[in-house]
PDB file of C-alpha atoms in Angstrom:
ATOM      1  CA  UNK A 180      19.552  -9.922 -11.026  1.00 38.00           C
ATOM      2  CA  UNK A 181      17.057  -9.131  -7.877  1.00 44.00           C
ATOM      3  CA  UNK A 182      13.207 -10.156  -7.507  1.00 49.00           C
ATOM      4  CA  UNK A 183      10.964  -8.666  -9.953  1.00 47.00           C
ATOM      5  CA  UNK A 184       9.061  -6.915  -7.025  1.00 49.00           C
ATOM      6  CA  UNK A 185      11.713  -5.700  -5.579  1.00 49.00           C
ATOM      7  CA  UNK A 186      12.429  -1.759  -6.396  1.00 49.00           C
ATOM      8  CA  UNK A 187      16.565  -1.578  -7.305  1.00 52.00           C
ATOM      9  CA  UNK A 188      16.823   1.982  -6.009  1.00 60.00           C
ATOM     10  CA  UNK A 189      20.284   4.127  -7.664  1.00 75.00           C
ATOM     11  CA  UNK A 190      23.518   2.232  -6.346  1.00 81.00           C
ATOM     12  CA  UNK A 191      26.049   3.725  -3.736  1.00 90.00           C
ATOM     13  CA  UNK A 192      28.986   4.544  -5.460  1.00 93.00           C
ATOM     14  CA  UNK A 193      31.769   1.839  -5.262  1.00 93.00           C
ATOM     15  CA  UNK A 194      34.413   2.707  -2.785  1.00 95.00           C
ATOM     16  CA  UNK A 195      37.592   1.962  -3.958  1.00 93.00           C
ATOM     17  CA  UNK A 196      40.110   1.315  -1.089  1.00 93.00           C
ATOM     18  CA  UNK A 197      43.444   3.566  -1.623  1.00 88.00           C
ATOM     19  CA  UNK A 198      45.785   0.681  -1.199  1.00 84.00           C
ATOM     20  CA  UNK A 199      48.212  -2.159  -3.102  1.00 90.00           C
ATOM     21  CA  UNK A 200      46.298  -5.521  -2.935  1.00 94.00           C
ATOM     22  CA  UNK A 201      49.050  -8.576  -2.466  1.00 94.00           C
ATOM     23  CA  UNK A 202      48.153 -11.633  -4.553  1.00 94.00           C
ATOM     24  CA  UNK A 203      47.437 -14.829  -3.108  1.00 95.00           C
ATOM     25  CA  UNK A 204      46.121 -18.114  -4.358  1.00 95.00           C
ATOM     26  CA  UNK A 205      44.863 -15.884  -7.103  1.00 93.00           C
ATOM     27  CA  UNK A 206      42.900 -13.810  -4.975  1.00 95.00           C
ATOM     28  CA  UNK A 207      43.949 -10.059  -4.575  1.00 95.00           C
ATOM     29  CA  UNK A 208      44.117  -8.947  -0.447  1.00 97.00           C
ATOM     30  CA  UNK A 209      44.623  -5.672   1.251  1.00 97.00           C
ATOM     31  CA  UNK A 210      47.585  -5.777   3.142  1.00 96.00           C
ATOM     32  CA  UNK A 211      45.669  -3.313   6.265  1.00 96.00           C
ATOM     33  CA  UNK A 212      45.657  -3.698  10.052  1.00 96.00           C
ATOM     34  CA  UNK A 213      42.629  -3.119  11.968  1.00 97.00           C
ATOM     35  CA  UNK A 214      43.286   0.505  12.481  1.00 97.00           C
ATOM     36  CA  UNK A 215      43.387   1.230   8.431  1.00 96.00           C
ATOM     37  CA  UNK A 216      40.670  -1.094   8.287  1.00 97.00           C
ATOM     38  CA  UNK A 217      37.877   0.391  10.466  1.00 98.00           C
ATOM     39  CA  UNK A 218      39.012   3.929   8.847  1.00 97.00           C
ATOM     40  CA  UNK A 219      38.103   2.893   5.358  1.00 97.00           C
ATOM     41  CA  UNK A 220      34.979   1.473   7.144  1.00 98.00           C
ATOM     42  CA  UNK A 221      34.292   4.926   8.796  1.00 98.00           C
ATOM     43  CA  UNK A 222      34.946   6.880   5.952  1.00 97.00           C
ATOM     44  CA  UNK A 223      32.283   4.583   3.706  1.00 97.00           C
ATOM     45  CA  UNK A 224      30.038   5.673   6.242  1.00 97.00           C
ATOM     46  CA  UNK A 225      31.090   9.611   6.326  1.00 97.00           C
ATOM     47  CA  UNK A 226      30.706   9.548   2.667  1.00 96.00           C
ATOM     48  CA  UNK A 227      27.759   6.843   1.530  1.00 95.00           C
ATOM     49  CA  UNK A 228      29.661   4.672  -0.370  1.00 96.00           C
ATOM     50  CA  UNK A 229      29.661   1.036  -0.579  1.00 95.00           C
ATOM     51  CA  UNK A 230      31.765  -1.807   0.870  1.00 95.00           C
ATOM     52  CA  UNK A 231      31.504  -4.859   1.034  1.00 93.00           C
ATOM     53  CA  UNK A 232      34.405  -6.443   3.517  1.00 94.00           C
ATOM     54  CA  UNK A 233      35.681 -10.177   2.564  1.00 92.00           C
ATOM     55  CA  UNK A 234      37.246 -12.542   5.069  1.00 92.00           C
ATOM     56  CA  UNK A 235      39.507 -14.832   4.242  1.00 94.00           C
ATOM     57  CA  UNK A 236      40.902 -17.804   6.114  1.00 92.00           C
ATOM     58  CA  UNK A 237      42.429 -21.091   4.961  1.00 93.00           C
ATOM     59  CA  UNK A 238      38.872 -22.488   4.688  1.00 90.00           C
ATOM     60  CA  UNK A 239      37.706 -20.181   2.394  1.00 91.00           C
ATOM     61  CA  UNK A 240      40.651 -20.353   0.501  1.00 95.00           C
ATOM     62  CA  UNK A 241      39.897 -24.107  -0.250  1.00 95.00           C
ATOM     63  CA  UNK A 242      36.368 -23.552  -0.554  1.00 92.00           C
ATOM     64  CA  UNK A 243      36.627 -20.774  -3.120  1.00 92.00           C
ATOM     65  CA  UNK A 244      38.708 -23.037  -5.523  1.00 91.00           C
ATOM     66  CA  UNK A 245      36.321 -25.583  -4.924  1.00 90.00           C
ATOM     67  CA  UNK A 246      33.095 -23.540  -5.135  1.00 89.00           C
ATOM     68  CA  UNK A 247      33.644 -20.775  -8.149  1.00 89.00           C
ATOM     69  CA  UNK A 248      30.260 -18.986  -7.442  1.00 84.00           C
ATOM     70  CA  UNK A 249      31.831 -18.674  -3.819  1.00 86.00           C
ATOM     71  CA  UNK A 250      35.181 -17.512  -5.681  1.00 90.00           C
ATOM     72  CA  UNK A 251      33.374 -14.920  -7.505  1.00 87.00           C
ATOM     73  CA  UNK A 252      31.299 -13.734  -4.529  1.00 83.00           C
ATOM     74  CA  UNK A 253      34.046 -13.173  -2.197  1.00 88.00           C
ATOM     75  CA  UNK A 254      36.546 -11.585  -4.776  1.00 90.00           C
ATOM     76  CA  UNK A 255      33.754  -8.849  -6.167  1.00 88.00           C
ATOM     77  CA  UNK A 256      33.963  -7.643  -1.934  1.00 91.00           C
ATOM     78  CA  UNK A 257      35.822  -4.280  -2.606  1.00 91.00           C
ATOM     79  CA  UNK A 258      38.069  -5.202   0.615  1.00 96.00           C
ATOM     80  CA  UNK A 259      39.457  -8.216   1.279  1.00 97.00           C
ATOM     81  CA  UNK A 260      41.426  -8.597   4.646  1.00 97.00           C
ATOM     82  CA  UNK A 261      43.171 -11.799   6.140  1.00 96.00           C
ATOM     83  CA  UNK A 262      41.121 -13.231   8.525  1.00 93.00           C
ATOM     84  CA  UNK A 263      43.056 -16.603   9.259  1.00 88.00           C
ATOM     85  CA  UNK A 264      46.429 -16.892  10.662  1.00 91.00           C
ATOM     86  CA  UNK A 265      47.338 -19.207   8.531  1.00 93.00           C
ATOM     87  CA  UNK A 266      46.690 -16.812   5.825  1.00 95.00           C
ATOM     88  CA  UNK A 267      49.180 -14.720   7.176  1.00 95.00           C
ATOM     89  CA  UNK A 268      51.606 -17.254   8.042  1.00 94.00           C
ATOM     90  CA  UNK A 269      51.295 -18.332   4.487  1.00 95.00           C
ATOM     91  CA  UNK A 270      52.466 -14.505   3.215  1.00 95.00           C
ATOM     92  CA  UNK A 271      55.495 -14.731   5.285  1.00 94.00           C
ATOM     93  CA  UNK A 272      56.500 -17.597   3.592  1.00 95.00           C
ATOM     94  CA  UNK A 273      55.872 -16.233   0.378  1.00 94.00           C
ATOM     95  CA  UNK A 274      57.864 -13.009   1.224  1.00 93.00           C
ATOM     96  CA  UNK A 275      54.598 -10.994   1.321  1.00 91.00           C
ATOM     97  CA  UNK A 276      54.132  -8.164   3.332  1.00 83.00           C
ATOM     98  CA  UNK A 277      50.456  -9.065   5.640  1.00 93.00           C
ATOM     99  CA  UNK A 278      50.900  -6.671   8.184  1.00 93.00           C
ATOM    100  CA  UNK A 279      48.471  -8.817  10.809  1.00 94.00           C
ATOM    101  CA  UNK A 280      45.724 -11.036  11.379  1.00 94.00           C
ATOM    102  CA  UNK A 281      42.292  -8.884  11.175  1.00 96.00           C
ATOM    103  CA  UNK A 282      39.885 -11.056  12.425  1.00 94.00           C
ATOM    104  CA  UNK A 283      35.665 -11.009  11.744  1.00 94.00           C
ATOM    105  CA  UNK A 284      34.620 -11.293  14.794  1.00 95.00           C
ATOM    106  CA  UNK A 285      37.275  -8.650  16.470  1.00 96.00           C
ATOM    107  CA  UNK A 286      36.513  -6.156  12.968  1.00 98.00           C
ATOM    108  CA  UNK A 287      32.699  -6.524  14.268  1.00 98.00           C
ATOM    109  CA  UNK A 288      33.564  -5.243  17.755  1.00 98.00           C
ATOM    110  CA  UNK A 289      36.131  -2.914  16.292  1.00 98.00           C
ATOM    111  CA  UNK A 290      33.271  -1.152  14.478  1.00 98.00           C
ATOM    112  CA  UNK A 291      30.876  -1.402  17.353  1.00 98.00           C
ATOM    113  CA  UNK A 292      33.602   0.773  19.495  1.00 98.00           C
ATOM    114  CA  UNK A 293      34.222   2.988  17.088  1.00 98.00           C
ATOM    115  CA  UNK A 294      30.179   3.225  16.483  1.00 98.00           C
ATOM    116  CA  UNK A 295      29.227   3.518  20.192  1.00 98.00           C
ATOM    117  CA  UNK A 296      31.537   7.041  20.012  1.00 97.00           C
ATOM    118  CA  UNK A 297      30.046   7.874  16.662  1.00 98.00           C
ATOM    119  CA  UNK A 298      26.067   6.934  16.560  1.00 98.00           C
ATOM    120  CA  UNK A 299      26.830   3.924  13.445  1.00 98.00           C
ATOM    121  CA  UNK A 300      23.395   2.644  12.752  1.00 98.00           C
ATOM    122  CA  UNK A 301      23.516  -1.524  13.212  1.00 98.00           C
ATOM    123  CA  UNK A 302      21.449  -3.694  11.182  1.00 98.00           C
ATOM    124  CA  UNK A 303      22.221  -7.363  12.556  1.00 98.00           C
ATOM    125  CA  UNK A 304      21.545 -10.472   9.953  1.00 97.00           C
ATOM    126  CA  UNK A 305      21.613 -14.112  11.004  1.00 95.00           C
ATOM    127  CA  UNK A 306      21.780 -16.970  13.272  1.00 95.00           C
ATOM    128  CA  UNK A 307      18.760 -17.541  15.484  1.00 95.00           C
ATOM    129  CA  UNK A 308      15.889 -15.920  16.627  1.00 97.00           C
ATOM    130  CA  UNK A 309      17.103 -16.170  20.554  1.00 97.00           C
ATOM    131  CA  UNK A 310      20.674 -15.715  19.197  1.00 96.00           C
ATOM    132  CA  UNK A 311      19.660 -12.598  17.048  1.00 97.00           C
ATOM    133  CA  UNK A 312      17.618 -11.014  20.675  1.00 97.00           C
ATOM    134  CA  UNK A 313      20.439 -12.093  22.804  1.00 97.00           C
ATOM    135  CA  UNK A 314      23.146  -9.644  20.242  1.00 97.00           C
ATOM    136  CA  UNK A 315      20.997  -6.704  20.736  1.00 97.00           C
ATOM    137  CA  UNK A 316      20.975  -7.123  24.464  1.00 97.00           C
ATOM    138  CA  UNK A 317      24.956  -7.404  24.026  1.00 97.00           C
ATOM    139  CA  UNK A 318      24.970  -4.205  21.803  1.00 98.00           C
ATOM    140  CA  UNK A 319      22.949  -2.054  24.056  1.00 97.00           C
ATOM    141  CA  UNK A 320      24.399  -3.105  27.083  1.00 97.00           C
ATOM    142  CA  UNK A 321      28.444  -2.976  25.771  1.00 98.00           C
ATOM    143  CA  UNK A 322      27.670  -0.452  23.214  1.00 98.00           C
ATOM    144  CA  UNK A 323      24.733   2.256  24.350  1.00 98.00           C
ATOM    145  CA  UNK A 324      26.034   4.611  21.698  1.00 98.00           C
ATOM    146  CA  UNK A 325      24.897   2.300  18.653  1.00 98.00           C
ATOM    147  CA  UNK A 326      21.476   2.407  17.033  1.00 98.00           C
ATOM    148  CA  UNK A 327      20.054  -1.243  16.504  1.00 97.00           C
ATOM    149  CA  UNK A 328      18.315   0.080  12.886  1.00 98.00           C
ATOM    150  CA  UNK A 329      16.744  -3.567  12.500  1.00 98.00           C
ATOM    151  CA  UNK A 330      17.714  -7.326  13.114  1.00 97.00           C
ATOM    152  CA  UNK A 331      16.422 -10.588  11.795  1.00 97.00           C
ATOM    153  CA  UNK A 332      17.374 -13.756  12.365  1.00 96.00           C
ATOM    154  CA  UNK A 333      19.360 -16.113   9.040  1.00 93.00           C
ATOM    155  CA  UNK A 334      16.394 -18.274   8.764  1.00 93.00           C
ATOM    156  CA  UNK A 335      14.537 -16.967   6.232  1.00 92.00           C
ATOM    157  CA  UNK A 336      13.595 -19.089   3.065  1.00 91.00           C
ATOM    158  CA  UNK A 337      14.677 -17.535  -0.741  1.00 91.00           C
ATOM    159  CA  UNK A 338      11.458 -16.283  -1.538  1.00 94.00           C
ATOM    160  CA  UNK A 339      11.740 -14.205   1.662  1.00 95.00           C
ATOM    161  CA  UNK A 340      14.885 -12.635   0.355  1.00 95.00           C
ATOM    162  CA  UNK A 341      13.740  -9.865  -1.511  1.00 95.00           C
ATOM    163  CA  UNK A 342      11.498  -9.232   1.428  1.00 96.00           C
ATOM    164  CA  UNK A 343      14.474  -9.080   4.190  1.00 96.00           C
ATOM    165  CA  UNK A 344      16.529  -6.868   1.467  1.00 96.00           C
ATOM    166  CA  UNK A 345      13.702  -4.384   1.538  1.00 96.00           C
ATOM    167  CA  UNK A 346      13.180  -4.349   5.563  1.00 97.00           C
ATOM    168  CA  UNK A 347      17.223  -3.724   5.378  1.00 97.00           C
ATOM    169  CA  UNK A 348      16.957  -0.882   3.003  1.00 96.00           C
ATOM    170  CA  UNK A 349      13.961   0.483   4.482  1.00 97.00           C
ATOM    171  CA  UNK A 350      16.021   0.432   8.189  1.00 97.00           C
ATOM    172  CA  UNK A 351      18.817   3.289   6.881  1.00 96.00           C
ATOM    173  CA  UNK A 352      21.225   1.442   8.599  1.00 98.00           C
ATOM    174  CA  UNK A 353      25.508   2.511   8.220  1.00 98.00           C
ATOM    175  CA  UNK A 354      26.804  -1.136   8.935  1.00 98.00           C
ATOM    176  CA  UNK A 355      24.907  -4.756   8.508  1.00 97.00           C
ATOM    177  CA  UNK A 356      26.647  -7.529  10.047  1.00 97.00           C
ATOM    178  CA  UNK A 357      25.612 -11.139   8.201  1.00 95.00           C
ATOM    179  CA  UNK A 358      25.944 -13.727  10.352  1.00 94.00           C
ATOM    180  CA  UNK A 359      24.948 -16.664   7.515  1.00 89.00           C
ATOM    181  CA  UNK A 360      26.845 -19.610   6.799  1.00 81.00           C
ATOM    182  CA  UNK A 361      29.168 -19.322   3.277  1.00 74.00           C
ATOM    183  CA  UNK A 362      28.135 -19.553   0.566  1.00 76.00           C
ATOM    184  CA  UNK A 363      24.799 -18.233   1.568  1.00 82.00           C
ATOM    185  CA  UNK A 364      26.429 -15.202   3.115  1.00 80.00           C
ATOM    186  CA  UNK A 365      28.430 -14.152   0.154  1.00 76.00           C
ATOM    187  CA  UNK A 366      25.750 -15.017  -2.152  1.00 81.00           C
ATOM    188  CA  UNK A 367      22.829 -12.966  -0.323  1.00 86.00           C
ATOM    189  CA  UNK A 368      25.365 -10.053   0.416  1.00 80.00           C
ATOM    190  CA  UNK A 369      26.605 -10.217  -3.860  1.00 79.00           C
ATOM    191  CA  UNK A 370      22.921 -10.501  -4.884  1.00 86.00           C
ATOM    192  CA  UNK A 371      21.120  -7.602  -2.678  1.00 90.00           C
ATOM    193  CA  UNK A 372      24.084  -5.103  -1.908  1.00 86.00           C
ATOM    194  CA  UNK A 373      21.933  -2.688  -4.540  1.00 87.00           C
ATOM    195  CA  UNK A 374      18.652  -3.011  -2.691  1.00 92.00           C
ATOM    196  CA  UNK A 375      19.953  -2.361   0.628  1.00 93.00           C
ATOM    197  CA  UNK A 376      21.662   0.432   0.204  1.00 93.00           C
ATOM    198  CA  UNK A 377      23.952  -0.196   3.283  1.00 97.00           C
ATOM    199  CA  UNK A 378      27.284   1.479   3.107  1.00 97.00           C
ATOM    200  CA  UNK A 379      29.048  -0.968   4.798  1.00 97.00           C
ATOM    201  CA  UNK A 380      28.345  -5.012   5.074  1.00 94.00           C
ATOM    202  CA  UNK A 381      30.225  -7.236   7.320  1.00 94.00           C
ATOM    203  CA  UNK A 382      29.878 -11.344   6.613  1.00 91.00           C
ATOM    204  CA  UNK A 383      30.886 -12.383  10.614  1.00 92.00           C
ATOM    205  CA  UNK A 384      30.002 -15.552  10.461  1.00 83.00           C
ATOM    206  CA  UNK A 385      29.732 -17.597  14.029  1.00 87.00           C
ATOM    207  CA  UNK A 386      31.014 -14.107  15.748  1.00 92.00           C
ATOM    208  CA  UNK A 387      27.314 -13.739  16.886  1.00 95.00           C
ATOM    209  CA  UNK A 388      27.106 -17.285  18.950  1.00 92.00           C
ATOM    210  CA  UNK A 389      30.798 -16.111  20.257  1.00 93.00           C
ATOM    211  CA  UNK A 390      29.341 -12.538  21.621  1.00 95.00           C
ATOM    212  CA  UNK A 391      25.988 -14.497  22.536  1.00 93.00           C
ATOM    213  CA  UNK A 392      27.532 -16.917  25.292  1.00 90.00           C
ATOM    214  CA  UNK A 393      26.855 -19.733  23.410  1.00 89.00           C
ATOM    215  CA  UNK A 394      29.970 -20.906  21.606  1.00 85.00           C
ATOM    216  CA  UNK A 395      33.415 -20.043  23.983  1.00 84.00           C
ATOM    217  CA  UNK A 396      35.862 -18.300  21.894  1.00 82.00           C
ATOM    218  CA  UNK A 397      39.909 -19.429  22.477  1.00 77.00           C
ATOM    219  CA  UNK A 398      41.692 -17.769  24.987  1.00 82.00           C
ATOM    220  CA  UNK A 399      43.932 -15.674  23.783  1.00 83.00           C
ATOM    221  CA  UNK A 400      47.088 -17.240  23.897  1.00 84.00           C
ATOM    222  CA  UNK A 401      45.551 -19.854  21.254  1.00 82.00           C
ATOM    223  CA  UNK A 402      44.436 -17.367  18.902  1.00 79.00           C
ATOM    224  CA  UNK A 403      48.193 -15.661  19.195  1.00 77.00           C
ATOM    225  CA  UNK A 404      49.617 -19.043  18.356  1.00 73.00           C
ATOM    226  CA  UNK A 405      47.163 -19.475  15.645  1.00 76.00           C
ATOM    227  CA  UNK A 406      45.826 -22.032  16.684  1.00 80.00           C
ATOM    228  CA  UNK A 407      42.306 -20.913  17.098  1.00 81.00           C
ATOM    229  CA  UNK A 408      40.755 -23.848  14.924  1.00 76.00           C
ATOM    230  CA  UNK A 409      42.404 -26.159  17.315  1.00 77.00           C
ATOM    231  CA  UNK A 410      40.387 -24.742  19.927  1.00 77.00           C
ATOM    232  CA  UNK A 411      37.361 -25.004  17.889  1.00 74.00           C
ATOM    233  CA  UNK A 412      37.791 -28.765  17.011  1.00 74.00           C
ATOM    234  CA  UNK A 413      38.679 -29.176  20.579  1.00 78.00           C
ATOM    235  CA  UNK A 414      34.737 -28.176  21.477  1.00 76.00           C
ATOM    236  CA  UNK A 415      33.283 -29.888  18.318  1.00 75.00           C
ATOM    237  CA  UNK A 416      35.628 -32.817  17.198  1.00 78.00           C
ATOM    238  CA  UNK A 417      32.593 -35.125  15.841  1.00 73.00           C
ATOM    239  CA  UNK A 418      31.354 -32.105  14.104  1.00 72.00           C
ATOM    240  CA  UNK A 419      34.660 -30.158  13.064  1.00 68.00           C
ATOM    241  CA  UNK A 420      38.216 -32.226  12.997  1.00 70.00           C
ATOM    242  CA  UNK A 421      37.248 -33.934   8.958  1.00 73.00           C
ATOM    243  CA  UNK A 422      36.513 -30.462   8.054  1.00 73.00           C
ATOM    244  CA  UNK A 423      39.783 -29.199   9.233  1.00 77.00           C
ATOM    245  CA  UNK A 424      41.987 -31.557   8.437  1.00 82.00           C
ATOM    246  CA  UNK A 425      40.801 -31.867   5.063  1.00 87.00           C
ATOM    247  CA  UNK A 426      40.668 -28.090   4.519  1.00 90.00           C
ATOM    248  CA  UNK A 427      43.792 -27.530   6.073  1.00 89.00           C
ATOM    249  CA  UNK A 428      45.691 -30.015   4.079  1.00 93.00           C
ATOM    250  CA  UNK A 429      44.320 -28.814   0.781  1.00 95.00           C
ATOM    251  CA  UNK A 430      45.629 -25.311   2.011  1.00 95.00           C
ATOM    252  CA  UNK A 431      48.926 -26.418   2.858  1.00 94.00           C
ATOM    253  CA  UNK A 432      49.231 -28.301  -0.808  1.00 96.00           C
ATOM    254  CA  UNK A 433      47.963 -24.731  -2.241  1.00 95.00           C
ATOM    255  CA  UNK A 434      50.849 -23.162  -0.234  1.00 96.00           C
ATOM    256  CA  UNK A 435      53.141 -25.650  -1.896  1.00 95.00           C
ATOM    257  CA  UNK A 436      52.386 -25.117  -4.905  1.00 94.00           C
ATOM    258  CA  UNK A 437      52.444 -21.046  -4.801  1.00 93.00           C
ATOM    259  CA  UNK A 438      56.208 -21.586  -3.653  1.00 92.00           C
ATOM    260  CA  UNK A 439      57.031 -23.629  -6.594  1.00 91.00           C
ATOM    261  CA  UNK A 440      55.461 -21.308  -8.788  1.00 84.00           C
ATOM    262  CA  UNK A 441      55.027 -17.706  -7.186  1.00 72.00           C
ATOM    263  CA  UNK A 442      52.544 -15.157  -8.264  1.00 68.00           C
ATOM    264  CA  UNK A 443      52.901 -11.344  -8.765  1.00 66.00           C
ATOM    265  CA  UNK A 444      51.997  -9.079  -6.296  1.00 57.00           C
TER     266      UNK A 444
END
């Protein structure tokens, strides 16, 4: 359901990605690499046709069990790509066939190559307002080729929403990145996909603070090992090691309990 005043203009059609999902924790995934992925994203483009890209990590895992309105949000995303190492550790174990890791923030800059060579209109969503200036001095100066359509920073109250929906729309844009903290992300991006008409929408989370220069991503050794959320803690432990080590342990007890009792693929 959208805003009364807002004008729900005809739908893109649906794309429906040309691939065998791999059940998870309930939770269908495409089993792509980055290469497949950013050609489904550039043919969505091509063609005008919606998609809305899910990430999952162990986190959201746990959180989408937890949170069903986040569940249902995140599995309506037409593809659905491992984000988290773990996520793909966890598919080895379970004799599934992820072929790699396809993480948000290197998707975003994946797209951002591929649309400095190919003129992809960017709308950027989220964080703050010095953040949200700082990403479009990163895009212009790393990626001349892409057309900053519109930004606006995530703090925006929910009777603004229909407003930055419309300013979206109205921008023609080819990707929008959301850079909003879950659920909010995968609730604005479920409820307003129809008014902004945007072929392809990205939830990156915290990738914009990473390409801003304000939050130091792991080298890259750590995010080999998968231990990227180590790093993370490692910055932020008063802030981040509860969340992880609760989140992680309820992901490892999911894990356990898919092994007992294995789904179908």
């Amino acid at each position: 359901m959208t805003d009364d005043n807002c004008v729900l203009n005809e739908p893109l059609k649906r794309y429906k990605v040309q691939a065998p999902t791999i059940k998870m924790f309930g939770i269908d995934i495409h089993p792509l690499g980055m290469s497949q992925s950013l050609d489904v994203i550039n043919e969505c483009i091509t063609s005008k046709q919606s998609l809305h890209i899910g990430m999952l990590n162990a986190a959201k895992v746990v959180n989408m069990k937890r949170n069903p309105a986040l569940g249902e949000d995140v599995t309506s995303s037409n593809l659905i790509l491992a984000d988290g190492s773990a996520v793909v550790l966890a598919s080895k174990i379970l004799n599934k066939k992820l072929p790699e890791r396809v993480a948000g923030i290197d998707l975003m800059h994946g797209i951002l190559e591929r649309g400095n060579k190919l003129g992809y209109r960017v709308f950027c969503l989220g964080a703050t307002e010095e953040i949200s200036e700082e990403i479009e001095r990163q895009i212009h100066k790393h990626y001349p080729g892409v057309v900053i359509a519109g930004r606006q920073n995530g703090y925006f109250s929910d009777d603004q929403q229909s407003e930055v929906a419309e300013n979206i729309a109205a921008a023609k844009a080819d990707v929008l990145f959301v850079a909003i903290t879950s659920p909010k992300k995968e609730q604005f991006m479920a409820k307003w996909g129809d008014v902004m008409q945007v072929p392809v929408v990205h939830g990156v989370g915290g990738s914009f603070d990473v390409f801003a220069g304000k939050v130091k991503r792991a080298p890259l050794i750590w995010q080999k090992l998968g231990m990227e959320w180590l790093y993370r803690v490692l910055q932020e432990p008063g802030r981040l090691w509860k969340r992880y080590l609760v989140t992680n342990t309820l992901f490892i007890g999911m894990l356990l309990k898919e092994i007992i009792t294995p789904q179908k693929s």
